[in-house]
PDB file of C-alpha atoms in Angstrom:
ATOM      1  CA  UNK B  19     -13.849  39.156   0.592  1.00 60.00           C
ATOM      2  CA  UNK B  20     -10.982  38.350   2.300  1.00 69.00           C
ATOM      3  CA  UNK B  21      -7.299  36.168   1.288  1.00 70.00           C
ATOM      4  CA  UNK B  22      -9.158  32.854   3.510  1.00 73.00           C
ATOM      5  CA  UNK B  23     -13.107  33.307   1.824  1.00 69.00           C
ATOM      6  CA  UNK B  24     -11.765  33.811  -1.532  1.00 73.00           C
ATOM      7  CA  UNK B  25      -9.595  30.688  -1.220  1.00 72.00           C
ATOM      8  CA  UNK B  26     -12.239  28.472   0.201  1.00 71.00           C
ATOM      9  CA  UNK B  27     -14.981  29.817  -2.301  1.00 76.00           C
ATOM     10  CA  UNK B  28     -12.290  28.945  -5.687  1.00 76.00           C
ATOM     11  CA  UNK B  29     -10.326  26.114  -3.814  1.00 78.00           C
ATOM     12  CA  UNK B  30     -12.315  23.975  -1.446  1.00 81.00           C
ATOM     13  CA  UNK B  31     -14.081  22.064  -4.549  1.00 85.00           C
ATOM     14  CA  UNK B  32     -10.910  20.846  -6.226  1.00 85.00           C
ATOM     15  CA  UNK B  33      -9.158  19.927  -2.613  1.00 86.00           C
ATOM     16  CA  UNK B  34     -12.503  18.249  -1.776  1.00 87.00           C
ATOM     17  CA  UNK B  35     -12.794  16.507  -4.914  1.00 88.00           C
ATOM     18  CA  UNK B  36      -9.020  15.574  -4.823  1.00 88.00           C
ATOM     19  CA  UNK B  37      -9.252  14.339  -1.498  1.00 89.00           C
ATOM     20  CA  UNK B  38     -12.048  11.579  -2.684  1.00 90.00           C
ATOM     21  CA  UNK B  39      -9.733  10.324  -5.508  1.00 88.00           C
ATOM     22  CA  UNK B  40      -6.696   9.966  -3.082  1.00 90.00           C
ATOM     23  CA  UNK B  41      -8.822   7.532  -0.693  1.00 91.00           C
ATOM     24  CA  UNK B  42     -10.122   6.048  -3.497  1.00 90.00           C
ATOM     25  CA  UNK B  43      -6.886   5.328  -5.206  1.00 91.00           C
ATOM     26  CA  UNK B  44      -5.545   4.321  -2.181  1.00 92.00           C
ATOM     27  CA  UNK B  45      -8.811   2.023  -0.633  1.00 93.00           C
ATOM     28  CA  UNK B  46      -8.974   0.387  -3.785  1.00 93.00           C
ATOM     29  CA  UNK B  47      -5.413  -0.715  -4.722  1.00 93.00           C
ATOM     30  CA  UNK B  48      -4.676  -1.503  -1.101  1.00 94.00           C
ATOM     31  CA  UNK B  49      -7.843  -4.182  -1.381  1.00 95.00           C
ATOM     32  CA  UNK B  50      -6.148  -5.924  -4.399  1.00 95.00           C
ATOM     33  CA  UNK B  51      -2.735  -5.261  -2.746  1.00 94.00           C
ATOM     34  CA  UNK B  52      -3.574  -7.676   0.367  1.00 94.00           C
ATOM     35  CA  UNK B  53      -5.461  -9.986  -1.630  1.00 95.00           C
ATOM     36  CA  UNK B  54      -2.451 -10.822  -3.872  1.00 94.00           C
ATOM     37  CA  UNK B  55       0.184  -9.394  -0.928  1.00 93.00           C
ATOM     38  CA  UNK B  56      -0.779 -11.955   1.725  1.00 92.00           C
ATOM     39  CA  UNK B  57      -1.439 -15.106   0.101  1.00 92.00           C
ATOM     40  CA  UNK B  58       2.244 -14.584  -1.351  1.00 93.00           C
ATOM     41  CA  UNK B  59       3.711 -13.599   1.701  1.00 91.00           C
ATOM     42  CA  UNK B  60       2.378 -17.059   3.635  1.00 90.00           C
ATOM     43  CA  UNK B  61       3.824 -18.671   0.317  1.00 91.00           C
ATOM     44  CA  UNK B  62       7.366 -17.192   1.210  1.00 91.00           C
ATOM     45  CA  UNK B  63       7.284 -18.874   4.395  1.00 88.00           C
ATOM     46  CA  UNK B  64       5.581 -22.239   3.785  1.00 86.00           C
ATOM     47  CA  UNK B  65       7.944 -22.868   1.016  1.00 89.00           C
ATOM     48  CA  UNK B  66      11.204 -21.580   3.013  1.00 86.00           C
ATOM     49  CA  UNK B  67      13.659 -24.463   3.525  1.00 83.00           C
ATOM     50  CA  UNK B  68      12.761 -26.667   6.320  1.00 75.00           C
ATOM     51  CA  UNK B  69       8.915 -25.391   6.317  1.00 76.00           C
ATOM     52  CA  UNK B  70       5.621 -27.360   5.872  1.00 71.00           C
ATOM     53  CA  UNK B  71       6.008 -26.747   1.953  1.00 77.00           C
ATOM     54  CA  UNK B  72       9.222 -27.086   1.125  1.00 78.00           C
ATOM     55  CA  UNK B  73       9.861 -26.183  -2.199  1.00 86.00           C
ATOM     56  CA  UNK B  74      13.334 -24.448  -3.187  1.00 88.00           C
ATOM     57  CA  UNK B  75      11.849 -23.556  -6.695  1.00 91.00           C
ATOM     58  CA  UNK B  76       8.787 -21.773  -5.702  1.00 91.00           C
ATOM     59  CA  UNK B  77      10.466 -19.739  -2.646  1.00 91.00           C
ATOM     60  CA  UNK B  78      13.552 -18.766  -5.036  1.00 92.00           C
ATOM     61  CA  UNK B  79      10.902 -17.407  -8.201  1.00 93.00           C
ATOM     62  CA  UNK B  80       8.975 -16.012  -5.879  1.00 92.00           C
ATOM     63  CA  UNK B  81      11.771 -14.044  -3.755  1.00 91.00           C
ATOM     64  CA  UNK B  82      13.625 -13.304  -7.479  1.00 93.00           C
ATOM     65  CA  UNK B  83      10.181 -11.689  -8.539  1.00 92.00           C
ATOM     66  CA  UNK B  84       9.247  -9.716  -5.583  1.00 92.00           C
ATOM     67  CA  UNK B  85      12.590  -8.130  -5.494  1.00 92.00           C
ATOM     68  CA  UNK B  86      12.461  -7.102  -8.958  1.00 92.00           C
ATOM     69  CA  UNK B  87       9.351  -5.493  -8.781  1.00 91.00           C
ATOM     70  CA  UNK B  88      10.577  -3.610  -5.665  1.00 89.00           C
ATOM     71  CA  UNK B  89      13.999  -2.379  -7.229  1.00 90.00           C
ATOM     72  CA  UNK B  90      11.456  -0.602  -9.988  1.00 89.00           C
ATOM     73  CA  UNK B  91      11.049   3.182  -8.427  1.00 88.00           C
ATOM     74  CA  UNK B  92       7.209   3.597  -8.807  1.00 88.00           C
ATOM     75  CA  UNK B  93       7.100   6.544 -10.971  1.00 85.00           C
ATOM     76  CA  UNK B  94       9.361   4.073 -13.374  1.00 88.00           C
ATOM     77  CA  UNK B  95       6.958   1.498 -13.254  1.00 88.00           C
ATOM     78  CA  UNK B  96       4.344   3.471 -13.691  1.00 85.00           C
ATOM     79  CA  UNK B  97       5.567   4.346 -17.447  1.00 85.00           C
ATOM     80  CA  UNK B  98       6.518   1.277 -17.993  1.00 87.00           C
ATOM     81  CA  UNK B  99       3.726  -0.734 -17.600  1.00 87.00           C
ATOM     82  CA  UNK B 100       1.532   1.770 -19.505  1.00 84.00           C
ATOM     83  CA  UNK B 101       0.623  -0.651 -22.343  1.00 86.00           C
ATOM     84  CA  UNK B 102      -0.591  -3.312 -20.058  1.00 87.00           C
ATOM     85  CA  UNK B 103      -2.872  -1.048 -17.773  1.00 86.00           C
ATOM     86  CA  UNK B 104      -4.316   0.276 -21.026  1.00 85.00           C
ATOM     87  CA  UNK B 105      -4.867  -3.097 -22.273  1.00 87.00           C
ATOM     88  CA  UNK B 106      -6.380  -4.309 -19.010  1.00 86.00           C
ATOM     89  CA  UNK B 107      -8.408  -1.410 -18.012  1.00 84.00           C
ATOM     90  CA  UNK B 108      -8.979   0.439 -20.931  1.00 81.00           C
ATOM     91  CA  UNK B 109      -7.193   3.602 -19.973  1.00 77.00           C
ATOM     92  CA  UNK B 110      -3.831   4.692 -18.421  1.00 72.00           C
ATOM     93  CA  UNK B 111      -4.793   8.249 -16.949  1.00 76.00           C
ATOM     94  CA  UNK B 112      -7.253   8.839 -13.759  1.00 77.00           C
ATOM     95  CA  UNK B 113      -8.236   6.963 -10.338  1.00 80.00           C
ATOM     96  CA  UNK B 114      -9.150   3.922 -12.759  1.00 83.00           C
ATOM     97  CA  UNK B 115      -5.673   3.776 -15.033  1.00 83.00           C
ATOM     98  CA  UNK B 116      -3.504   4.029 -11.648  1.00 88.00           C
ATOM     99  CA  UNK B 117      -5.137   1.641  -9.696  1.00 90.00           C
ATOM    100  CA  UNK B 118      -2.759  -1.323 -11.590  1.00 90.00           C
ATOM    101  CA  UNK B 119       0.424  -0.397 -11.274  1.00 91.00           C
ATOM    102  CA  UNK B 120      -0.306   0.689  -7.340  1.00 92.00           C
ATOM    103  CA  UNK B 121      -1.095  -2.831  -6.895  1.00 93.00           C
ATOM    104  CA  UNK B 122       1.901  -3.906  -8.570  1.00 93.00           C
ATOM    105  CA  UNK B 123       3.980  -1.738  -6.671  1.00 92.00           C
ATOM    106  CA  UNK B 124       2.353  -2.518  -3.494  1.00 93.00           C
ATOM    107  CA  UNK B 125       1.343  -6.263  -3.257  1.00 94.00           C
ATOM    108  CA  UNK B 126       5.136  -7.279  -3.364  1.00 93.00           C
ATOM    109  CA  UNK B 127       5.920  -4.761  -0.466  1.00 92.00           C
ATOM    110  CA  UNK B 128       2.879  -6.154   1.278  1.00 94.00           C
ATOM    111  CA  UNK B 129       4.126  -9.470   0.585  1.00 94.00           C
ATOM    112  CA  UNK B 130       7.715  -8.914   2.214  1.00 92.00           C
ATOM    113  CA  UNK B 131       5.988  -7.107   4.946  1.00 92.00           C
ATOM    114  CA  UNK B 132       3.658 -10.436   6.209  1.00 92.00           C
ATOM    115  CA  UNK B 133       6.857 -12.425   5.368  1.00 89.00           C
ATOM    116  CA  UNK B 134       8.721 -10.405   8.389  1.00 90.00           C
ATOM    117  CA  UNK B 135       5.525 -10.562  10.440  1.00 89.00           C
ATOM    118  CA  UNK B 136       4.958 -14.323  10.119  1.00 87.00           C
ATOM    119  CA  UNK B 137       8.321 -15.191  10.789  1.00 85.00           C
ATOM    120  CA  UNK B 138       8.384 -13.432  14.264  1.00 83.00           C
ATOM    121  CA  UNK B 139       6.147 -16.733  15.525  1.00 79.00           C
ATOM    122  CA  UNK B 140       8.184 -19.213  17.069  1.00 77.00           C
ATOM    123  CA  UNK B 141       9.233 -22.294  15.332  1.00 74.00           C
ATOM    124  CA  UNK B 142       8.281 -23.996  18.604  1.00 72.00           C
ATOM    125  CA  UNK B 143       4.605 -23.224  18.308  1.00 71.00           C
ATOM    126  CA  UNK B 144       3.984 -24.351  14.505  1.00 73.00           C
ATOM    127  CA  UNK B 145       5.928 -27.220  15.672  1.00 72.00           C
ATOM    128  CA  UNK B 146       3.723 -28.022  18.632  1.00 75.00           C
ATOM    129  CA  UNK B 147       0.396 -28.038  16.448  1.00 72.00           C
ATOM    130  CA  UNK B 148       2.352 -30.004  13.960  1.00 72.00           C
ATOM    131  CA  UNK B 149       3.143 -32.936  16.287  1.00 74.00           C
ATOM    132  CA  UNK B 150      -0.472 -33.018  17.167  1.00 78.00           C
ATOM    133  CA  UNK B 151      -1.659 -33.099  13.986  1.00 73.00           C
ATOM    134  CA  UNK B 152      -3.303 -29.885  12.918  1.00 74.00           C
ATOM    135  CA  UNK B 153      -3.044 -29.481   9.016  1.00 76.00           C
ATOM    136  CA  UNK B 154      -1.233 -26.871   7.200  1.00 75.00           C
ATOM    137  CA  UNK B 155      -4.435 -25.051   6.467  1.00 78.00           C
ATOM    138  CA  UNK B 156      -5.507 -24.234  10.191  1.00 80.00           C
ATOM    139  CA  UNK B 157      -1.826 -23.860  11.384  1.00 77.00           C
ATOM    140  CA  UNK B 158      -1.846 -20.952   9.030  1.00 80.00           C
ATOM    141  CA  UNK B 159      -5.374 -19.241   9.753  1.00 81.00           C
ATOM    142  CA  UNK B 160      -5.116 -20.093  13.296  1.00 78.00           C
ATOM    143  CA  UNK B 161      -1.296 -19.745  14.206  1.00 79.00           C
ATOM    144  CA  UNK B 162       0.487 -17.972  12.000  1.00 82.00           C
ATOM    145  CA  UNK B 163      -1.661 -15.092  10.896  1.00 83.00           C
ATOM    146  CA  UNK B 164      -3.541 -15.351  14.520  1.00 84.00           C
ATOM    147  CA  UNK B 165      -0.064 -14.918  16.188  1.00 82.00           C
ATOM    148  CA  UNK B 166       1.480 -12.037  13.194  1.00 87.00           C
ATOM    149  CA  UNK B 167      -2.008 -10.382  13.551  1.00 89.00           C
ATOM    150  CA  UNK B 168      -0.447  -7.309  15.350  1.00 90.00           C
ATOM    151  CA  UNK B 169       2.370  -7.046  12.956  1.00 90.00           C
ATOM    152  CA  UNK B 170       0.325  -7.667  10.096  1.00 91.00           C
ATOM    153  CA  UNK B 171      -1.390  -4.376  10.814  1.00 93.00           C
ATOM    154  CA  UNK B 172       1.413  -2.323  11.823  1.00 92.00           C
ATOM    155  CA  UNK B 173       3.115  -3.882   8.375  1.00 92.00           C
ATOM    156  CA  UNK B 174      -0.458  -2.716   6.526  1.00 93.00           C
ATOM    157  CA  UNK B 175      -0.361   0.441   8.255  1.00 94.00           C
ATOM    158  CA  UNK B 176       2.954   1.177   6.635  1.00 93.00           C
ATOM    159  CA  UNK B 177       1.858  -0.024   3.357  1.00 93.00           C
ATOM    160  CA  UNK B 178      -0.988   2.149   3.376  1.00 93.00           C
ATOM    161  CA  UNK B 179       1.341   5.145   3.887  1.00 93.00           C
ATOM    162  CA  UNK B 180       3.040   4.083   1.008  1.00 91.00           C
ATOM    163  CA  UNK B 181       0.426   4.268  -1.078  1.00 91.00           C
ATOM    164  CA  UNK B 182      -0.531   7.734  -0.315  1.00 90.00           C
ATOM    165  CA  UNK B 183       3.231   9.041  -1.456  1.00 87.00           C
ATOM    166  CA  UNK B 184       2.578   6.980  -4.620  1.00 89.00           C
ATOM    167  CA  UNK B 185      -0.816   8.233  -5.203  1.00 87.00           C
ATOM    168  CA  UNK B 186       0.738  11.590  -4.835  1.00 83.00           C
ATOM    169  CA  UNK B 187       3.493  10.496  -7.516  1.00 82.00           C
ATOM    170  CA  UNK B 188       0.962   9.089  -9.571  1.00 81.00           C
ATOM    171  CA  UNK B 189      -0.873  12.792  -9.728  1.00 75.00           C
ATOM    172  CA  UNK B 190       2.291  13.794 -11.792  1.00 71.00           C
ATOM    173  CA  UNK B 191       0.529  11.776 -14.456  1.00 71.00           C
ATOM    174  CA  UNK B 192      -2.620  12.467 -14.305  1.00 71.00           C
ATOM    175  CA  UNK B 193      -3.536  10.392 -11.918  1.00 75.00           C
ATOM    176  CA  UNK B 194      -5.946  12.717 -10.024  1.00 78.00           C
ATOM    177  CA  UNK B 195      -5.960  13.370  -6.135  1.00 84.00           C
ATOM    178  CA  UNK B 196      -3.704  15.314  -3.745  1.00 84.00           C
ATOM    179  CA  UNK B 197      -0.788  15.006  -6.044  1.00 82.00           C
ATOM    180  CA  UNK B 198      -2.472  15.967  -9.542  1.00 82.00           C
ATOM    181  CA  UNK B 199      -3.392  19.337  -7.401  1.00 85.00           C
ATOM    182  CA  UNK B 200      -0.536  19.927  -5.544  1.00 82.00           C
ATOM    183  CA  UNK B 201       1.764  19.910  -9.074  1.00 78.00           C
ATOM    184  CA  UNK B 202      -0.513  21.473 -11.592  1.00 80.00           C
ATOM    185  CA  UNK B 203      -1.762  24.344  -9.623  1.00 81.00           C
ATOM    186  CA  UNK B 204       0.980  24.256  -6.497  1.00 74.00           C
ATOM    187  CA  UNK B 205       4.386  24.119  -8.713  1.00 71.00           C
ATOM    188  CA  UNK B 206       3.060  24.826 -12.641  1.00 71.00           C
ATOM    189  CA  UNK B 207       1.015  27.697 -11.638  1.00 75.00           C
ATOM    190  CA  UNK B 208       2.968  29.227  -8.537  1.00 77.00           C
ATOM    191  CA  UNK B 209      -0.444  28.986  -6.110  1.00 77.00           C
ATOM    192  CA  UNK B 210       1.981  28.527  -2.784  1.00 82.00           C
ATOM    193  CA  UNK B 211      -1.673  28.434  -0.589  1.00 83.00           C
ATOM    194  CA  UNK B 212      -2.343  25.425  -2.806  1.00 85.00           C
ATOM    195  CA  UNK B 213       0.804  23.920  -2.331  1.00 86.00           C
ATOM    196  CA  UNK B 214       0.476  24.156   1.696  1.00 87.00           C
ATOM    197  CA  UNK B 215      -3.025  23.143   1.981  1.00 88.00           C
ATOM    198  CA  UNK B 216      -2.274  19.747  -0.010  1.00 89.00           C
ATOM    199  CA  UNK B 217       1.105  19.307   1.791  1.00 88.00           C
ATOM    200  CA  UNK B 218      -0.934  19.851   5.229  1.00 91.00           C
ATOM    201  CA  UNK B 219      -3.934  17.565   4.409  1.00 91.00           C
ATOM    202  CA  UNK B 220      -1.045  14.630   3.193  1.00 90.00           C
ATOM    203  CA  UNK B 221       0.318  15.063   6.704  1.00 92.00           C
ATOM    204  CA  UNK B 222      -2.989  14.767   8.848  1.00 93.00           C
ATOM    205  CA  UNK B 223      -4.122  11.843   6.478  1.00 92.00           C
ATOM    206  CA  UNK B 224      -0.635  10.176   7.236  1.00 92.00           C
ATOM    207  CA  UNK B 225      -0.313  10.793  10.921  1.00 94.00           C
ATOM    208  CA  UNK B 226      -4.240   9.810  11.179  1.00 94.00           C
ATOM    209  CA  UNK B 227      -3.547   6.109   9.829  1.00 94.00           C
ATOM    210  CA  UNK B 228      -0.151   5.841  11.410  1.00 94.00           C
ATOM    211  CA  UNK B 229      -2.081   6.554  14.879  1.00 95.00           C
ATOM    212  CA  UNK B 230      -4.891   4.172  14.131  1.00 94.00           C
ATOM    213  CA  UNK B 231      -2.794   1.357  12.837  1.00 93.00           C
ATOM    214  CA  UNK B 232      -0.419   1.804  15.888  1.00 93.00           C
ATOM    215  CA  UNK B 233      -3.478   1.985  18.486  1.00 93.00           C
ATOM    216  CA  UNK B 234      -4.989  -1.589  16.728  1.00 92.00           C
ATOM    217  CA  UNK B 235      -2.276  -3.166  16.986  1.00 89.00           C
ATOM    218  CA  UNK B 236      -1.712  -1.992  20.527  1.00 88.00           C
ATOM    219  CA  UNK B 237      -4.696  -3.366  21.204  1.00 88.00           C
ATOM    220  CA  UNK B 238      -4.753  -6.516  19.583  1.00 84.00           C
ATOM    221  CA  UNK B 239      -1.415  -7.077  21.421  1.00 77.00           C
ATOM    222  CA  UNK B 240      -2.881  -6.785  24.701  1.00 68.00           C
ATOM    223  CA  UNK B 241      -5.412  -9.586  24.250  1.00 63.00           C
TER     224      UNK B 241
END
């Protein structure tokens, strides 16, 4: 049998298996991400000084709390909220006992990320549907995130290349996926083939969704 058969035959199941829990770390927590990422994001900017909500208390907390979260490196956090993903999930090891602190980590980068995106519409176009009337509720679904759409998915894009490194970090702990392989058979066991084939699958999985999230919003641009 030769050096290639023998390492599909013993390695192909656990790569295979380990490429699953990767997307489903990563599908998962990025769902939960933009549902908490986005509606915070559009809060940053209503409440801004001089927006439609206008509120110096809420934009302040809200900017003080995103920024702490993000100063946290994720394999930090990741201890440190231990207790509370036990407590909410039931467990702190696996695809299941990650998938909190990924959205914790994430949603705030999310959040900053649609902040930059929605503020790239001009002030002269909110303005012009606010002078005829339009209420806050439409100017956001149909200016603001219709306007942002193509840097809301490039901003996405990057977000969901972030969570692939942190998955990977997260496989430190037991996590599962690409990571969990690459560092208990890759570095504690020496298997360098291992080591390679998860390094080269990260790679195609990153450039792959880095391609398709540039081509989207290529093409929403265009319209």
């Amino acid at each position: 049998m030769s050096r290639t058969d023998q390492f599909i035959e013993q390695w192909l199941p656990i790569i295979g298996k380990s490429v699953v829990e990767t997307f489903q770390m990563v599908g998962i927590s990025l769902f939960f991400s933009v549902l908490i990422g986005i509606p915070l994001g559009i809060l940053i900017v209503l409440t801004r000084p001089g927006q439609a909500l206008d509120n110096k208390i809420i934009y302040q907390l809200t900017n003080l709390i995103i920024n702490i979260v993000r100063s946290v490196p994720f394999i930090i956090l990741l201890f440190f909220i231990l207790p509370f993903t036990k407590l909410l999930v039931g467990t702190s090891i696996g695809v299941k006992g990650v998938i909190v602190p990924l959205v914790i980590y994430s949603a705030p980068y999310i959040a900053r990320l649609m902040e930059s995106a929605l503020l790239e519409v001009e002030n002269g176009v909110i303005e012009a549907y606010t002078a005829m009337g339009i209420s806050t509720p439409a100017i956001i679904w149909n200016v603001l995130l219709r306007e942002a759409r193509p840097s809301i998915i490039l901003g996405l894009t990057i977000s969901t290349v972030s969570l692939i490194g942190a998955t990977a970090m997260a496989g430190m702990v037991g996590a599962g996926g690409l990571g969990d392989v690459a560092y208990r058979f890759g570095h504690l066991r020496y298997e360098v083939d291992v080591m390679y084939a998860t390094v080269f699958i990260l790679i195609i999985l990153v450039q792959s969704i880095q391609s398709i999230g540039n081509r989207i919003a290529a093409s929403i641009k265009k319209d």
